[in-house]
mmCIF file of C-alpha atoms and ligand atoms in Angstrom:
data_model
loop_
_atom_site.group_PDB
_atom_site.id
_atom_site.type_symbol
_atom_site.label_atom_id
_atom_site.label_comp_id
_atom_site.label_asym_id
_atom_site.label_seq_id
_atom_site.Cartn_x
_atom_site.Cartn_y
_atom_site.Cartn_z
ATOM 1 C CA MET W 17 139.470 58.158 277.718
ATOM 2 C CA ILE W 18 138.591 55.391 275.951
ATOM 3 C CA VAL W 19 139.366 51.735 276.207
ATOM 4 C CA GLU W 20 139.531 51.284 272.670
ATOM 5 C CA HIS W 21 139.803 46.996 273.086
ATOM 6 C CA LEU W 22 140.328 44.572 275.513
ATOM 7 C CA GLU W 23 141.453 40.547 275.519
ATOM 8 C CA LEU W 24 140.892 38.853 278.450
ATOM 9 C CA VAL W 25 142.721 35.815 278.752
ATOM 10 C CA ASP W 26 142.368 32.889 281.265
ATOM 11 C CA PHE W 27 140.707 35.701 283.365
ATOM 12 C CA ARG W 28 137.224 34.305 285.287
ATOM 13 C CA ASN W 29 135.291 32.043 283.150
ATOM 14 C CA TYR W 30 137.049 33.802 279.980
ATOM 15 C CA ARG W 31 139.535 31.409 278.196
ATOM 16 C CA LYS W 32 140.555 33.540 275.220
ATOM 17 C CA GLU W 33 138.071 36.670 274.095
ATOM 18 C CA ARG W 34 139.402 40.166 272.397
ATOM 19 C CA PHE W 35 136.267 42.273 272.557
ATOM 20 C CA GLU W 36 136.271 45.756 270.165
ATOM 21 C CA LEU W 37 134.339 48.290 272.503
ATOM 22 C CA THR W 38 133.607 51.691 271.339
ATOM 23 C CA ASP W 39 134.054 55.485 271.933
ATOM 24 C CA GLY W 40 129.584 56.584 273.297
ATOM 25 C CA THR W 41 127.493 53.187 275.120
ATOM 26 C CA THR W 42 128.206 50.057 274.603
ATOM 27 C CA VAL W 43 126.067 47.476 275.792
ATOM 28 C CA VAL W 44 126.484 44.072 277.214
ATOM 29 C CA LEU W 45 124.091 41.819 277.075
ATOM 30 C CA GLY W 46 124.130 37.727 279.121
ATOM 31 C CA ASN W 47 121.813 35.357 281.196
ATOM 32 C CA ASN W 48 123.219 35.743 284.661
ATOM 33 C CA GLY W 49 126.637 34.200 285.304
ATOM 34 C CA HIS W 50 127.465 34.139 281.833
ATOM 35 C CA GLY W 51 130.508 36.509 282.029
ATOM 36 C CA LYS W 52 129.135 40.301 282.188
ATOM 37 C CA THR W 53 130.397 41.176 285.448
ATOM 38 C CA ASN W 54 133.778 39.641 285.036
ATOM 39 C CA LEU W 55 134.663 41.556 281.925
ATOM 40 C CA ALA W 56 133.498 44.653 284.230
ATOM 41 C CA GLU W 57 135.739 43.452 287.033
ATOM 42 C CA ALA W 58 138.674 42.730 284.143
ATOM 43 C CA LEU W 59 138.769 46.540 283.024
ATOM 44 C CA ALA W 60 138.214 47.978 286.534
ATOM 45 C CA TYR W 61 141.470 45.717 287.541
ATOM 46 C CA LEU W 62 143.507 48.166 284.879
ATOM 47 C CA ALA W 63 142.444 50.974 286.857
ATOM 48 C CA THR W 64 143.281 49.894 290.336
ATOM 49 C CA LEU W 65 145.068 46.290 289.681
ATOM 50 C CA SER W 66 142.328 45.022 292.131
ATOM 51 C CA SER W 67 138.740 44.155 292.188
ATOM 52 C CA PHE W 68 135.939 45.737 292.804
ATOM 53 C CA ARG W 69 134.504 42.856 294.427
ATOM 54 C CA GLY W 70 136.875 43.171 297.150
ATOM 55 C CA VAL W 71 138.584 39.103 296.060
ATOM 56 C CA SER W 72 142.446 38.120 295.876
ATOM 57 C CA ASN W 73 143.716 38.105 292.942
ATOM 58 C CA GLU W 74 143.521 34.246 292.727
ATOM 59 C CA ALA W 75 140.171 34.604 292.514
ATOM 60 C CA MET W 76 140.102 35.673 289.079
ATOM 61 C CA ILE W 77 142.471 33.678 287.180
ATOM 62 C CA ARG W 78 140.333 30.229 285.525
ATOM 63 C CA HIS W 79 140.254 27.773 287.396
ATOM 64 C CA GLU W 80 143.154 25.182 286.244
ATOM 65 C CA ALA W 81 144.957 27.978 284.576
ATOM 66 C CA GLU W 82 148.085 29.637 286.457
ATOM 67 C CA THR W 83 148.411 33.021 284.764
ATOM 68 C CA ALA W 84 145.643 35.449 283.753
ATOM 69 C CA VAL W 85 146.092 38.715 281.576
ATOM 70 C CA ILE W 86 143.760 41.265 280.411
ATOM 71 C CA ARG W 87 145.359 43.693 277.722
ATOM 72 C CA ALA W 88 144.049 46.739 276.708
ATOM 73 C CA THR W 89 144.427 49.982 274.259
ATOM 74 C CA VAL W 90 143.389 52.988 275.540
ATOM 75 C CA LEU W 91 143.306 56.151 273.507
ATOM 76 C CA HIS W 92 144.123 58.979 276.021
ATOM 77 C CA PRO W 93 142.337 62.170 275.405
ATOM 78 C CA ASP W 94 145.708 64.093 273.587
ATOM 79 C CA GLY W 95 145.853 61.194 270.992
ATOM 80 C CA ARG W 96 148.604 58.925 272.869
ATOM 81 C CA ARG W 97 147.592 55.524 273.037
ATOM 82 C CA SER W 98 148.820 52.947 275.584
ATOM 83 C CA ASN W 99 148.515 49.073 275.432
ATOM 84 C CA VAL W 100 148.672 47.842 278.264
ATOM 85 C CA ASP W 101 149.778 44.464 279.260
ATOM 86 C CA ALA W 102 148.186 43.134 282.609
ATOM 87 C CA GLU W 103 149.422 39.273 284.005
ATOM 88 C CA LEU W 104 147.730 38.375 287.673
ATOM 89 C CA SER W 105 149.700 34.914 288.549
ATOM 90 C CA ARG W 106 149.021 32.828 291.862
ATOM 91 C CA GLY W 107 151.007 33.488 294.559
ATOM 92 C CA ALA W 108 153.312 36.280 293.217
ATOM 93 C CA PRO W 109 152.618 39.981 292.511
ATOM 94 C CA GLY W 110 151.311 40.784 288.903
ATOM 95 C CA ARG W 111 153.407 42.450 286.528
ATOM 96 C CA VAL W 112 152.463 44.757 284.570
ATOM 97 C CA GLN W 113 153.975 46.124 280.454
ATOM 98 C CA VAL W 114 153.021 49.352 279.433
ATOM 99 C CA ASN W 115 154.105 49.808 275.683
ATOM 100 C CA ARG W 116 155.830 45.990 276.115
ATOM 101 C CA GLN W 117 158.540 48.036 279.192
ATOM 102 C CA ARG W 118 157.601 46.209 281.952
ATOM 103 C CA LEU W 119 156.721 48.208 284.768
ATOM 104 C CA ARG W 120 159.492 48.322 287.580
ATOM 105 C CA ARG W 121 156.137 48.204 290.245
ATOM 106 C CA ALA W 122 152.817 46.930 289.167
ATOM 107 C CA ARG W 123 151.498 49.804 291.074
ATOM 108 C CA ASP W 124 152.834 52.415 288.909
ATOM 109 C CA LEU W 125 150.292 51.828 286.270
ATOM 110 C CA LEU W 126 147.823 53.308 289.020
ATOM 111 C CA GLY W 127 146.296 56.423 287.132
ATOM 112 C CA THR W 128 146.841 55.639 283.661
ATOM 113 C CA ILE W 129 143.212 54.079 283.024
ATOM 114 C CA ARG W 130 139.985 55.409 285.350
ATOM 115 C CA VAL W 131 137.219 53.269 285.613
ATOM 116 C CA THR W 132 133.873 54.226 287.323
ATOM 117 C CA VAL W 133 132.315 51.265 288.587
ATOM 118 C CA PHE W 134 128.821 51.091 289.356
ATOM 119 C CA SER W 135 127.309 47.721 290.742
ATOM 120 C CA PRO W 136 123.948 47.386 292.453
ATOM 121 C CA ASP W 137 126.418 46.036 295.339
ATOM 122 C CA ASP W 138 127.312 50.081 296.017
ATOM 123 C CA LEU W 139 124.051 49.901 297.740
ATOM 124 C CA GLY W 140 126.584 48.584 300.846
ATOM 125 C CA ILE W 141 128.901 51.891 300.628
ATOM 126 C CA VAL W 142 125.458 53.348 302.230
ATOM 127 C CA LYS W 143 124.095 50.204 304.215
ATOM 128 C CA GLY W 144 127.116 48.340 304.623
ATOM 129 C CA SER W 145 129.408 48.719 307.647
ATOM 130 C CA PRO W 146 132.656 51.568 308.261
ATOM 131 C CA GLY W 147 134.622 49.237 305.480
ATOM 132 C CA GLU W 148 132.441 49.669 302.854
ATOM 133 C CA ARG W 149 132.717 53.681 303.143
ATOM 134 C CA ARG W 150 136.168 54.096 304.155
ATOM 135 C CA ARG W 151 136.963 51.789 300.613
ATOM 136 C CA TYR W 152 134.681 53.964 298.391
ATOM 137 C CA VAL W 153 136.094 56.824 299.884
ATOM 138 C CA ASP W 154 139.820 55.555 299.868
ATOM 139 C CA ASP W 155 139.585 54.493 296.197
ATOM 140 C CA ALA W 156 138.573 57.453 294.754
ATOM 141 C CA LEU W 157 141.374 59.140 296.471
ATOM 142 C CA VAL W 158 143.375 57.105 294.989
ATOM 143 C CA ALA W 159 140.961 57.700 291.538
ATOM 144 C CA LEU W 160 142.489 60.928 292.256
ATOM 145 C CA SER W 161 145.555 60.884 293.176
ATOM 146 C CA ALA W 162 148.043 57.883 292.321
ATOM 147 C CA LYS W 163 150.494 59.009 295.438
ATOM 148 C CA TYR W 164 147.771 57.968 298.515
ATOM 149 C CA ASP W 165 147.429 54.538 296.988
ATOM 150 C CA ALA W 166 151.112 54.101 299.040
ATOM 151 C CA VAL W 167 149.975 56.101 301.697
ATOM 152 C CA ARG W 168 147.130 54.250 301.732
ATOM 153 C CA LEU W 169 149.872 50.781 301.879
ATOM 154 C CA ASP W 170 152.055 52.333 304.575
ATOM 155 C CA VAL W 171 148.862 52.527 306.844
ATOM 156 C CA ASP W 172 148.082 48.736 305.824
ATOM 157 C CA ARG W 173 151.485 48.301 306.943
ATOM 158 C CA ALA W 174 151.859 50.008 310.386
ATOM 159 C CA VAL W 175 148.870 48.693 311.837
ATOM 160 C CA ARG W 176 149.382 44.703 310.848
ATOM 161 C CA GLN W 177 152.821 45.291 312.733
ATOM 162 C CA ARG W 178 151.320 47.115 315.012
ATOM 163 C CA ASN W 179 148.418 44.056 315.778
ATOM 164 C CA ARG W 180 151.164 41.442 315.472
ATOM 165 C CA LEU W 181 153.023 43.237 318.458
ATOM 166 C CA LEU W 182 149.766 43.653 320.311
ATOM 167 C CA LYS W 183 149.238 40.018 319.669
ATOM 168 C CA GLN W 184 152.763 38.342 321.096
ATOM 169 C CA MET W 185 152.300 40.590 323.641
ATOM 170 C CA ALA W 186 149.589 38.746 324.474
ATOM 171 C CA GLY W 187 148.291 41.433 327.795
ATOM 172 C CA ARG W 188 151.337 42.371 328.928
ATOM 173 C CA MET W 189 154.069 44.864 328.653
ATOM 174 C CA ASP W 190 157.148 45.199 329.503
ATOM 175 C CA GLY W 191 159.753 47.639 328.253
ATOM 176 C CA ASP W 192 161.119 46.148 325.650
ATOM 177 C CA ASP W 193 158.032 46.434 323.949
ATOM 178 C CA ALA W 194 156.868 49.484 324.477
ATOM 179 C CA VAL W 195 159.695 50.739 323.092
ATOM 180 C CA THR W 196 158.846 48.364 319.451
ATOM 181 C CA LEU W 197 155.848 49.795 320.311
ATOM 182 C CA ASP W 198 156.689 53.566 320.386
ATOM 183 C CA VAL W 199 158.457 52.720 316.836
ATOM 184 C CA TRP W 200 154.925 51.464 314.961
ATOM 185 C CA ASP W 201 153.122 54.499 316.714
ATOM 186 C CA ALA W 202 155.132 56.977 315.081
ATOM 187 C CA ARG W 203 154.350 55.114 311.580
ATOM 188 C CA LEU W 204 150.984 54.917 311.830
ATOM 189 C CA ALA W 205 151.045 57.972 313.637
ATOM 190 C CA ASP W 206 152.972 60.028 310.385
ATOM 191 C CA ALA W 207 150.991 57.613 307.671
ATOM 192 C CA GLY W 208 148.071 58.005 309.317
ATOM 193 C CA GLU W 209 147.701 61.393 309.762
ATOM 194 C CA ARG W 210 148.719 62.283 306.026
ATOM 195 C CA PHE W 211 145.831 59.592 305.047
ATOM 196 C CA GLY W 212 143.701 61.614 307.812
ATOM 197 C CA GLU W 213 144.118 64.377 305.825
ATOM 198 C CA ALA W 214 143.051 63.765 302.423
ATOM 199 C CA ARG W 215 139.826 61.742 303.195
ATOM 200 C CA ALA W 216 138.611 65.083 305.340
ATOM 201 C CA ALA W 217 139.941 67.278 301.810
ATOM 202 C CA LEU W 218 137.975 64.902 299.576
ATOM 203 C CA ILE W 219 135.217 64.181 302.060
ATOM 204 C CA GLY W 220 135.154 68.499 301.823
ATOM 205 C CA ARG W 221 135.488 68.727 297.865
ATOM 206 C CA LEU W 222 132.802 65.609 296.988
ATOM 207 C CA ALA W 223 130.342 66.636 299.889
ATOM 208 C CA PRO W 224 128.844 69.654 297.318
ATOM 209 C CA ILE W 225 129.059 67.142 293.640
ATOM 210 C CA VAL W 226 127.057 64.380 295.437
ATOM 211 C CA GLN W 227 124.482 66.821 296.956
ATOM 212 C CA GLU W 228 123.909 67.875 293.740
ATOM 213 C CA ALA W 229 124.301 64.555 292.205
ATOM 214 C CA TYR W 230 121.098 63.849 294.524
ATOM 215 C CA GLY W 231 119.095 66.591 293.437
ATOM 216 C CA ASP W 232 119.890 65.567 289.437
ATOM 217 C CA LEU W 233 117.928 61.663 290.459
ATOM 218 C CA ALA W 234 115.803 62.493 292.547
ATOM 219 C CA GLY W 235 115.362 66.050 293.151
ATOM 220 C CA PRO W 236 116.010 68.926 296.036
ATOM 221 C CA THR W 237 117.403 67.248 298.997
ATOM 222 C CA SER W 238 119.852 67.387 301.673
ATOM 223 C CA VAL W 239 122.112 64.749 301.889
ATOM 224 C CA GLY W 240 125.618 65.593 303.455
ATOM 225 C CA LEU W 241 128.895 63.661 303.754
ATOM 226 C CA SER W 242 130.881 64.295 307.255
ATOM 227 C CA TYR W 243 134.878 62.379 308.237
ATOM 228 C CA GLU W 244 135.466 63.904 311.936
ATOM 229 C CA PRO W 245 136.582 60.963 313.591
ATOM 230 C CA PRO W 246 137.665 62.248 317.484
ATOM 231 C CA TRP W 247 141.473 61.179 317.070
ATOM 232 C CA ARG W 248 141.485 63.783 314.454
ATOM 233 C CA THR W 249 141.196 66.890 316.579
ATOM 234 C CA GLN W 250 143.368 65.392 319.212
ATOM 235 C CA GLY W 251 146.082 64.179 316.734
ATOM 236 C CA LEU W 252 146.685 60.621 315.965
ATOM 237 C CA ALA W 253 149.974 60.038 318.260
ATOM 238 C CA ALA W 254 148.074 61.379 320.906
ATOM 239 C CA ALA W 255 145.375 59.259 320.804
ATOM 240 C CA LEU W 256 147.214 56.202 319.963
ATOM 241 C CA ALA W 257 149.465 56.819 323.816
ATOM 242 C CA VAL W 258 145.755 56.642 325.048
ATOM 243 C CA ALA W 259 144.689 53.900 324.094
ATOM 244 C CA ARG W 260 147.611 52.211 324.123
ATOM 245 C CA THR W 261 146.281 50.627 327.491
ATOM 246 C CA ALA W 262 143.097 49.594 326.142
ATOM 247 C CA ASP W 263 145.122 48.101 322.774
ATOM 248 C CA VAL W 264 147.443 46.295 325.327
ATOM 249 C CA ARG W 265 144.311 44.332 326.880
ATOM 250 C CA LEU W 266 142.690 44.062 323.588
ATOM 251 C CA ARG W 267 145.615 43.013 321.655
ATOM 252 C CA ALA W 268 144.822 44.893 318.240
ATOM 253 C CA SER W 269 144.563 48.787 317.137
ATOM 254 C CA THR W 270 141.378 50.847 318.387
ATOM 255 C CA VAL W 271 141.540 53.544 317.229
ATOM 256 C CA GLY W 272 143.237 55.328 313.717
ATOM 257 C CA PRO W 273 142.564 55.325 309.949
ATOM 258 C CA HIS W 274 141.681 51.694 309.690
ATOM 259 C CA ARG W 275 138.115 52.085 311.988
ATOM 260 C CA ASP W 276 137.244 55.327 310.463
ATOM 261 C CA ASP W 277 133.751 56.120 309.227
ATOM 262 C CA ILE W 278 132.050 58.422 306.922
ATOM 263 C CA GLU W 279 128.815 59.231 307.918
ATOM 264 C CA LEU W 280 125.997 59.573 305.356
ATOM 265 C CA SER W 281 122.430 61.291 305.807
ATOM 266 C CA ILE W 282 119.807 62.431 304.050
ATOM 267 C CA GLY W 283 117.739 65.444 305.304
ATOM 268 C CA SER W 284 119.240 65.723 308.283
ATOM 269 C CA LEU W 285 118.712 61.186 309.274
ATOM 270 C CA PRO W 286 121.839 59.285 309.296
ATOM 271 C CA ALA W 287 121.304 57.238 305.571
ATOM 272 C CA ARG W 288 122.254 54.008 307.400
ATOM 273 C CA SER W 289 119.590 53.726 309.471
ATOM 274 C CA GLN W 290 116.684 55.955 308.611
ATOM 275 C CA ALA W 291 116.612 56.238 305.306
ATOM 276 C CA SER W 292 114.421 54.019 302.281
ATOM 277 C CA GLN W 293 116.031 51.331 300.720
ATOM 278 C CA GLY W 294 115.392 53.617 297.141
ATOM 279 C CA GLU W 295 116.352 56.513 299.092
ATOM 280 C CA GLN W 296 119.779 54.507 300.013
ATOM 281 C CA ARG W 297 120.254 53.284 296.561
ATOM 282 C CA THR W 298 119.796 56.602 295.140
ATOM 283 C CA LEU W 299 122.203 57.890 297.330
ATOM 284 C CA ALA W 300 124.947 55.234 296.696
ATOM 285 C CA LEU W 301 124.442 55.746 292.574
ATOM 286 C CA ALA W 302 125.020 60.504 294.205
ATOM 287 C CA LEU W 303 128.099 58.957 295.386
ATOM 288 C CA ARG W 304 129.506 57.163 292.229
ATOM 289 C CA LEU W 305 128.349 59.810 290.199
ATOM 290 C CA GLY W 306 130.148 61.840 292.304
ATOM 291 C CA THR W 307 133.546 60.555 292.439
ATOM 292 C CA HIS W 308 133.180 59.988 288.277
ATOM 293 C CA ARG W 309 132.781 63.911 288.157
ATOM 294 C CA LEU W 310 135.242 64.769 290.132
ATOM 295 C CA VAL W 311 137.399 62.683 288.621
ATOM 296 C CA SER W 312 136.016 64.383 284.885
ATOM 297 C CA GLU W 313 136.551 67.535 285.966
ATOM 298 C CA GLN W 314 139.750 67.166 287.989
ATOM 299 C CA GLU W 315 141.167 65.211 284.404
ATOM 300 C CA ASP W 316 139.058 67.116 282.043
ATOM 301 C CA SER W 317 138.068 63.847 280.246
ATOM 302 C CA ALA W 318 136.082 61.348 281.672
ATOM 303 C CA PRO W 319 136.192 58.002 283.205
ATOM 304 C CA VAL W 320 134.985 54.630 281.094
ATOM 305 C CA LEU W 321 132.110 54.170 283.160
ATOM 306 C CA VAL W 322 130.107 50.903 283.518
ATOM 307 C CA LEU W 323 126.660 49.943 284.455
ATOM 308 C CA ASP W 324 127.363 46.458 285.998
ATOM 309 C CA ASP W 325 123.467 45.742 285.968
ATOM 310 C CA VAL W 326 122.775 48.968 287.477
ATOM 311 C CA LEU W 327 119.560 50.278 284.921
ATOM 312 C CA SER W 328 117.411 47.221 285.545
ATOM 313 C CA GLU W 329 117.376 47.968 289.257
ATOM 314 C CA LEU W 330 116.230 51.662 288.814
ATOM 315 C CA ASP W 331 112.594 52.182 288.101
ATOM 316 C CA ALA W 332 112.853 53.907 284.308
ATOM 317 C CA SER W 333 112.842 57.596 284.910
ATOM 318 C CA ARG W 334 115.533 57.236 287.604
ATOM 319 C CA ALA W 335 117.012 55.515 285.604
ATOM 320 C CA ALA W 336 116.459 57.612 282.437
ATOM 321 C CA ALA W 337 117.626 60.637 285.092
ATOM 322 C CA LEU W 338 120.703 58.948 285.880
ATOM 323 C CA LEU W 339 121.651 58.508 281.784
ATOM 324 C CA ARG W 340 120.866 61.791 281.076
ATOM 325 C CA HIS W 341 123.371 63.054 284.326
ATOM 326 C CA LEU W 342 125.808 60.959 282.975
ATOM 327 C CA PRO W 343 129.370 63.108 281.439
ATOM 328 C CA VAL W 344 129.608 62.033 277.974
ATOM 329 C CA GLY W 345 132.263 59.786 277.172
ATOM 330 C CA GLN W 346 132.856 55.622 276.839
ATOM 331 C CA ILE W 347 129.721 53.863 278.865
ATOM 332 C CA ILE W 348 129.926 50.252 278.647
ATOM 333 C CA ILE W 349 125.975 48.964 279.913
ATOM 334 C CA THR W 350 125.814 45.319 281.354
ATOM 335 C CA THR W 351 122.547 43.488 280.997
ATOM 336 C CA ALA W 352 120.354 40.269 281.593
ATOM 337 C CA GLY W 353 117.407 42.006 280.678
ATOM 338 C CA ALA W 354 116.524 43.911 277.102
ATOM 339 C CA ILE W 355 118.282 47.422 276.499
ATOM 340 C CA PRO W 356 116.635 50.256 278.671
ATOM 341 C CA ASP W 357 113.930 52.455 276.381
ATOM 342 C CA ALA W 358 116.912 55.486 277.635
ATOM 343 C CA VAL W 359 120.012 54.156 276.044
ATOM 344 C CA GLU W 360 120.849 54.403 271.764
ATOM 345 C CA PRO W 361 123.818 51.349 271.599
ATOM 346 C CA HIS W 362 126.328 52.175 269.245
ATOM 347 C CA ARG W 363 127.738 48.377 269.917
ATOM 348 C CA ILE W 364 126.298 45.132 271.549
ATOM 349 C CA ILE W 365 128.041 41.645 272.694
ATOM 350 C CA ARG W 366 126.576 39.147 273.193
ATOM 351 C CA ILE W 367 128.133 37.549 275.581
ATOM 352 C CA THR W 368 127.187 33.389 276.594
ATOM 353 C CA ASP W 369 129.662 31.420 278.797
ATOM 354 C CA GLY W 370 133.160 33.423 278.856
ATOM 355 C CA ALA W 371 132.146 33.643 274.600
ATOM 356 C CA GLN W 372 130.918 36.147 272.555
ATOM 357 C CA VAL W 373 128.009 35.008 270.331
HETATM 358 N N1 ADP Q 420 138.060 32.318 288.276
HETATM 359 C C1 ADP Q 420 137.282 31.576 287.597
HETATM 360 N N2 ADP Q 420 137.518 30.546 286.628
HETATM 361 C C2 ADP Q 420 136.189 30.313 286.440
HETATM 362 N N3 ADP Q 420 135.534 30.408 286.183
HETATM 363 C C3 ADP Q 420 134.797 31.554 287.217
HETATM 364 C C4 ADP Q 420 135.897 31.961 287.790
HETATM 365 N N4 ADP Q 420 135.546 32.751 288.609
HETATM 366 C C5 ADP Q 420 133.833 32.902 287.999
HETATM 367 N N5 ADP Q 420 133.843 32.006 287.185
HETATM 368 C C6 ADP Q 420 132.259 31.920 287.136
HETATM 369 O O1 ADP Q 420 132.159 32.755 286.210
HETATM 370 C C7 ADP Q 420 130.097 33.360 285.740
HETATM 371 C C8 ADP Q 420 129.785 34.525 286.851
HETATM 372 O O2 ADP Q 420 130.349 35.273 285.855
HETATM 373 P P1 ADP Q 420 130.373 37.133 286.066
HETATM 374 O O3 ADP Q 420 130.339 37.663 285.059
HETATM 375 O O4 ADP Q 420 129.206 37.488 287.828
HETATM 376 O O5 ADP Q 420 128.163 36.515 285.304
HETATM 377 P P2 ADP Q 420 126.861 37.544 284.865
HETATM 378 O O6 ADP Q 420 127.077 37.653 283.674
HETATM 379 O O7 ADP Q 420 126.130 37.215 285.654
HETATM 380 O O8 ADP Q 420 127.543 39.203 285.690
HETATM 381 C C9 ADP Q 420 129.868 32.101 286.976
HETATM 382 O O9 ADP Q 420 129.889 30.656 286.132
HETATM 383 C C10 ADP Q 420 131.403 31.775 287.508
HETATM 384 O O10 ADP Q 420 131.057 30.133 288.020
HETATM 385 MG MG1 MG Q 421 126.388 40.330 287.517
#
């Protein structure tokens, strides 16, 4: 898939800017703080309808503007073109048009455009909290199959409603509360089981691919991914029943997909606490490369790949290894420094203060 052009209106520090992109490699040059990551974020928004920086839509609208617009023309592998028009508003859900047809729900866009972003923040997948690992896996799940977006929302909703009730109960349970809690438990158990099943299946597919990607970047090393929350053996309905007394006391849902972790290991040691920073960074790259390869294989076409400021962080040999092992397709590389030696750009875009120069 190729994004042929990208237009931003009142997005972050861009007023109105149209970028002509190309198959092959585009390098985006600009000093820090001038809009390189913003450009990557806009492109990735079309794939996920959210910011890869984990902020609200509102944060992406230019200060002083009411709405932001991201437009793109996408050339699909079968030769079809889609014109996508996404609008972000303050305090209202986003709106999306494809080929001038308004989508009933913005989420129906998912699956139309696929983007993989590599970012220095990816180190957080390895070093950060369980939430960052969940987000990595869940985003991959949705990238591979958009229907899991709805399951993820069902889980979130059930957890929120269950937690709201637990707060209202203020540590005490009467008969009515128990009945309502039964309802939320059933919803959480249903959506949670489906989501846990999907996560486990994905981890099973990813593990050998991430292992291979790590080897491509750093030579043969055993790396592991595992997802084995105790509730999966017991069943979530049973686990929620066991946790109920504690949940009432703590006024929060302590068991379920929203609390799980994905264990990562390098050479059979936990990567989060035992690996060196270099190994952690390589594992983060291998995780991204892994999902990129999985989606490329499944779709028989590579997602647009964005390397946002990551090459400058790697030593020359690792940067070259990464570039050598990327599936062919459209690649956008941003950097504040010089164009890395191993890169042969087809196009160069220079950005200053939210404008091309
Ligand atoms: N909502 C917004 N409205 C206007 N400017 C913004 C907004 N959000 C971020 N910016 C500006 O964008 C710039 C950072 O852009 P960014 O793409 O992160 O830079 P870099 O080129 O270093 O990747 C900062 O100057 C910041 O003030
Ligand atoms: Mg940046």
